[in-house]
PDB file of C-alpha atoms in Angstrom:
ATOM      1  CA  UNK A   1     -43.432  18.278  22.369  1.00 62.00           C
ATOM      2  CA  UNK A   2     -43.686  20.791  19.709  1.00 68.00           C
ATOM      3  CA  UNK A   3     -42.407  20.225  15.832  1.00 67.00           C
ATOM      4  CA  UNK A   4     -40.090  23.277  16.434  1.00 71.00           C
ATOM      5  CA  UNK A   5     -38.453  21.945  19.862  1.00 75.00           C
ATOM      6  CA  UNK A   6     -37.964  18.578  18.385  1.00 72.00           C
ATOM      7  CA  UNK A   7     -36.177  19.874  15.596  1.00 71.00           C
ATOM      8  CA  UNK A   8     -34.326  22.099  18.205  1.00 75.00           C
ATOM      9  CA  UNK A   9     -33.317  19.238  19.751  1.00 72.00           C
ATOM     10  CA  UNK A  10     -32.113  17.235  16.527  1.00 67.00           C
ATOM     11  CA  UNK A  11     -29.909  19.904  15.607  1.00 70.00           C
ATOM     12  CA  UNK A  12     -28.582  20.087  18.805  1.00 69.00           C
ATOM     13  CA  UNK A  13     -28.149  15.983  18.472  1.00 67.00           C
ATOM     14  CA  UNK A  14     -26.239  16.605  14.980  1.00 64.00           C
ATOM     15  CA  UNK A  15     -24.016  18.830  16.449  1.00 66.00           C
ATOM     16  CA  UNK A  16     -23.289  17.027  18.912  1.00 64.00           C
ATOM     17  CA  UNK A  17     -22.338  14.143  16.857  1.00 59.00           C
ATOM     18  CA  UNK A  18     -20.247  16.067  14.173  1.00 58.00           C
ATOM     19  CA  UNK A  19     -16.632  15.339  14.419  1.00 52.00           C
ATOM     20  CA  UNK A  20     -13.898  18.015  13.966  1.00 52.00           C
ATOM     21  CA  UNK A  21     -13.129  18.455  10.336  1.00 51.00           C
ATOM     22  CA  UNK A  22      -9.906  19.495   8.823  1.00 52.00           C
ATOM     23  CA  UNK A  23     -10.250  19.498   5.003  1.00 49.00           C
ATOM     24  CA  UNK A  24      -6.454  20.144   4.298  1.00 49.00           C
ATOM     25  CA  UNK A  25      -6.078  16.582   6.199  1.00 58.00           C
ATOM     26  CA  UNK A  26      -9.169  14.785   5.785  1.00 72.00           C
ATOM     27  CA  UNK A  27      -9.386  12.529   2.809  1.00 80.00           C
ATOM     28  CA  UNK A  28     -12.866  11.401   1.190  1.00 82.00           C
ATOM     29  CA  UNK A  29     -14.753   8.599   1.320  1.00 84.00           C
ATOM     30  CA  UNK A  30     -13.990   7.639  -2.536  1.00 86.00           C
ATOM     31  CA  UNK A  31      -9.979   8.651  -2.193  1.00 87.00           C
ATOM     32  CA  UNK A  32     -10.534   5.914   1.325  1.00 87.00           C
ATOM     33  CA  UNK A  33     -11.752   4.044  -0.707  1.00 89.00           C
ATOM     34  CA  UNK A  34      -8.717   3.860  -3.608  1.00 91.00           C
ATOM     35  CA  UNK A  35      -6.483   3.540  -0.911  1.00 91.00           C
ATOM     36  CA  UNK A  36      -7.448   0.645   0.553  1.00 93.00           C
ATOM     37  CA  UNK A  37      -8.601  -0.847  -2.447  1.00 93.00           C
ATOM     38  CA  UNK A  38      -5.092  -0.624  -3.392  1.00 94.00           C
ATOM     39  CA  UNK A  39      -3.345  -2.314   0.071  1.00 96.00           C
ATOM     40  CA  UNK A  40      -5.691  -4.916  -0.568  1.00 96.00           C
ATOM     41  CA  UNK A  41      -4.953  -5.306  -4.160  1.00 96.00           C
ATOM     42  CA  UNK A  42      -1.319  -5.199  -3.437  1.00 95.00           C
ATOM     43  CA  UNK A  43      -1.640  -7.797  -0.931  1.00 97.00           C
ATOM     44  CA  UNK A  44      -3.559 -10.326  -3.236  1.00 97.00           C
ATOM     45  CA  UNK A  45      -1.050  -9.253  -6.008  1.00 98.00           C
ATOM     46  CA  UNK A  46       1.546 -10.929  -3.911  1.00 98.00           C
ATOM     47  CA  UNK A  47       0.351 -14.153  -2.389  1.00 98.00           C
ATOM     48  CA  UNK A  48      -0.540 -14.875  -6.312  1.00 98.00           C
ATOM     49  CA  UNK A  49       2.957 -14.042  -7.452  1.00 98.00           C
ATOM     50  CA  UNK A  50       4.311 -16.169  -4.363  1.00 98.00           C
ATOM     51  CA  UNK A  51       1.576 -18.800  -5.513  1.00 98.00           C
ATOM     52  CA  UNK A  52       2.713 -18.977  -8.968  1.00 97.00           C
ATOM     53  CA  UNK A  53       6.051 -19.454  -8.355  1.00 96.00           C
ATOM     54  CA  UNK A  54       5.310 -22.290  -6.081  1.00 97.00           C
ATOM     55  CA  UNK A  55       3.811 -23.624  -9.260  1.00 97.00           C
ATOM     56  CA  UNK A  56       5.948 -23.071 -11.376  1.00 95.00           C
ATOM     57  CA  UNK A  57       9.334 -24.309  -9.123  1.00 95.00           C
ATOM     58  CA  UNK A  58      10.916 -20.696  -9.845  1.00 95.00           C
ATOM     59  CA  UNK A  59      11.955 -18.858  -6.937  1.00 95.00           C
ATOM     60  CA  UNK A  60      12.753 -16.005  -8.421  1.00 96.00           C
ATOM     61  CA  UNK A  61       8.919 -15.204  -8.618  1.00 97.00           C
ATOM     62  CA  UNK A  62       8.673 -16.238  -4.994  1.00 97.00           C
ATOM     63  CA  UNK A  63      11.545 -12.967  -4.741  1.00 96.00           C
ATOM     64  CA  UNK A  64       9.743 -10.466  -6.769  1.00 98.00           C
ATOM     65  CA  UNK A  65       6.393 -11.542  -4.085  1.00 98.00           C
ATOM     66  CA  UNK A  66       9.260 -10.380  -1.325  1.00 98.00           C
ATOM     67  CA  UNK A  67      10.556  -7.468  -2.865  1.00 98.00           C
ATOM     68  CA  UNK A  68       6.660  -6.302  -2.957  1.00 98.00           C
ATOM     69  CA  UNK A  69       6.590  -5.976   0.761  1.00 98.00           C
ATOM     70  CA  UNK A  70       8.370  -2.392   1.188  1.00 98.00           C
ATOM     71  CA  UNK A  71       5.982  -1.255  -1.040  1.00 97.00           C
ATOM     72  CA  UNK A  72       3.366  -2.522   1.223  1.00 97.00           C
ATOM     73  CA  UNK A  73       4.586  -1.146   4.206  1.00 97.00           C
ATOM     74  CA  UNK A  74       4.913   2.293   2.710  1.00 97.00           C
ATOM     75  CA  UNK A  75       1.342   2.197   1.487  1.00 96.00           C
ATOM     76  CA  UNK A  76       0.188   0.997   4.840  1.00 96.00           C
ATOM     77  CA  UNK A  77       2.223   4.178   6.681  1.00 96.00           C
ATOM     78  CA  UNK A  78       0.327   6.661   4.236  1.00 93.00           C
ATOM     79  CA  UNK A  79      -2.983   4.835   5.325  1.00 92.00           C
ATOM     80  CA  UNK A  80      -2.453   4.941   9.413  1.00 91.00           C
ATOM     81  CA  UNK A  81      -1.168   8.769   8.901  1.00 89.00           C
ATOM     82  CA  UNK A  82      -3.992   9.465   7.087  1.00 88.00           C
ATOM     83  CA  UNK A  83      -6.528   7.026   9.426  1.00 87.00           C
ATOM     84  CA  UNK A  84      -5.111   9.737  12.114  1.00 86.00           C
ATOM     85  CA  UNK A  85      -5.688  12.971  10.361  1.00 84.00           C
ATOM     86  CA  UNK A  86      -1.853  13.317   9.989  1.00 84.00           C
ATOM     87  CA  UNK A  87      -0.540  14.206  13.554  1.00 85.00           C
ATOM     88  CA  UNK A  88       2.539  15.318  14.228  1.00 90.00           C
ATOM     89  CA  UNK A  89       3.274  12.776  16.823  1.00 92.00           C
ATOM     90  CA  UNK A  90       3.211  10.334  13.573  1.00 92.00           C
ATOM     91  CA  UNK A  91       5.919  12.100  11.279  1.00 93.00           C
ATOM     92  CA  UNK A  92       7.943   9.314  11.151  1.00 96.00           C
ATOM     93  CA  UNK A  93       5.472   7.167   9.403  1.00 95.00           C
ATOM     94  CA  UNK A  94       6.112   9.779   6.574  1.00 95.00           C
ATOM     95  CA  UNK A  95       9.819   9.222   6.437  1.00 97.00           C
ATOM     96  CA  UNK A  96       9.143   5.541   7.127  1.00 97.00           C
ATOM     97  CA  UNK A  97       6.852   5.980   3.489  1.00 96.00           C
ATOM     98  CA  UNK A  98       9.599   7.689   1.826  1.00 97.00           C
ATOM     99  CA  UNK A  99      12.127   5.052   2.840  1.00 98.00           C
ATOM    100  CA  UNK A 100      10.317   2.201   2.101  1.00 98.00           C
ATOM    101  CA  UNK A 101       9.088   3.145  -1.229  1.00 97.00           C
ATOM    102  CA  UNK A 102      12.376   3.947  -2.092  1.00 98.00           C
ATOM    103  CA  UNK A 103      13.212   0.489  -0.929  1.00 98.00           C
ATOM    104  CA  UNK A 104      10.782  -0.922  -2.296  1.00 98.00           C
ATOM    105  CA  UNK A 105      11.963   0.525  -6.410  1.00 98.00           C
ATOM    106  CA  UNK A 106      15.138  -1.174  -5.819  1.00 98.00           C
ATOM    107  CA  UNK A 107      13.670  -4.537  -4.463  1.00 98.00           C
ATOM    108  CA  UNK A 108      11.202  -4.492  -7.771  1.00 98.00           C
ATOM    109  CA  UNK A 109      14.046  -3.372  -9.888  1.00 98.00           C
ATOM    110  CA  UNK A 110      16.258  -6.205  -8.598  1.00 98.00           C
ATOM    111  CA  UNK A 111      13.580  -8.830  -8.521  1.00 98.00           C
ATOM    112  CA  UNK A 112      12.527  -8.012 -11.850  1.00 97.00           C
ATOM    113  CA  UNK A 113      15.842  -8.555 -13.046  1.00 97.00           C
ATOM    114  CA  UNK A 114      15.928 -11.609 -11.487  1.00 97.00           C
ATOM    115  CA  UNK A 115      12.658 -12.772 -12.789  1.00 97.00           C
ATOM    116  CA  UNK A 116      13.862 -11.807 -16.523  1.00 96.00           C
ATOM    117  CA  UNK A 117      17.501 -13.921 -16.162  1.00 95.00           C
ATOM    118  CA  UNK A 118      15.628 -16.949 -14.775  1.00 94.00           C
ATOM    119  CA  UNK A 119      13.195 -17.043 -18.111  1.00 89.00           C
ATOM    120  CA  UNK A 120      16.257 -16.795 -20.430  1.00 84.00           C
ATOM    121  CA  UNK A 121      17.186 -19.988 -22.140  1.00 80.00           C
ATOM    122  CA  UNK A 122      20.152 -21.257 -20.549  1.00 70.00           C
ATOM    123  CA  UNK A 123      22.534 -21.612 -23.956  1.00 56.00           C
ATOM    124  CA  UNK A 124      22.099 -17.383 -23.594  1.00 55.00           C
ATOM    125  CA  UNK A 125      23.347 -17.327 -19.570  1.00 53.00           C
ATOM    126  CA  UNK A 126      26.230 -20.050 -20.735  1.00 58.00           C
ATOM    127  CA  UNK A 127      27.908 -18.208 -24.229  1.00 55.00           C
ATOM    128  CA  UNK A 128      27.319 -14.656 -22.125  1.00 58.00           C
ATOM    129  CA  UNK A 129      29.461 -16.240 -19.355  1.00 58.00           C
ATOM    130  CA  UNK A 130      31.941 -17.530 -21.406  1.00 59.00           C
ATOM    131  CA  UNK A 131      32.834 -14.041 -22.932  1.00 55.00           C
TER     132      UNK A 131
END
């Protein structure tokens, strides 16, 4: 076999082998690579939060690690949308995104909130419910 028909034929191969490529959809290897960083980061973030308030005996921490999961989910719908080059058979994983993360701000807001009156001295909670 010649040089020139085996390159023939590994250009042929290569063709073969490339896989349709939609740049308005497709999403690098480093952006991959921030999103999933992030999921995973998000779901380490909240087994340590759940963790520490295990530890600590205050539940409200073990709430914030809960109101951390709509977050999750919507970052997991923008992943599988984007793992499937964004068909329209999966638009509802983009409202699903949009109403989990808005979810997911209230659950933080309201957990945080909960977090901060739990770490205020009691003698503040009792004279503010007096007045």
């Amino acid at each position: 076999m010649s040089w020139s028909t085996m390159k023939d034929v590994l250009i042929l191969i290569v063709k073969s082998l490339q896989i349709h490529y939609n740049p308005m959809n497709a999403l690098s290897i480093p952006t991959w690579i921030i999103h999933i960083s992030s999921v995973i980061e998000w779901v380490v973030a909240i087994s340590l939060i759940w963790k520490y308030g295990e530890l600590t005996q205050n539940h409200s921490w073990r709430g914030f690690a809960l109101g951390m999961i709509p977050a999750l989910i919507s970052a997991l719908s923008a992943c599988t949308w984007h793992y499937f080059d964004n068909p329209q058979s999966l638009e509802w994983l983009v409202t699903l995104q949009a109403t989990t993360t808005l979810i997911g701000n209230f659950t933080l807001w309201a957990a945080a909130v909960w977090v901060w009156r739990s770490t205020r001295p009691n003698e503040v909670l009792s004279i503010s419910n007096k007045e």
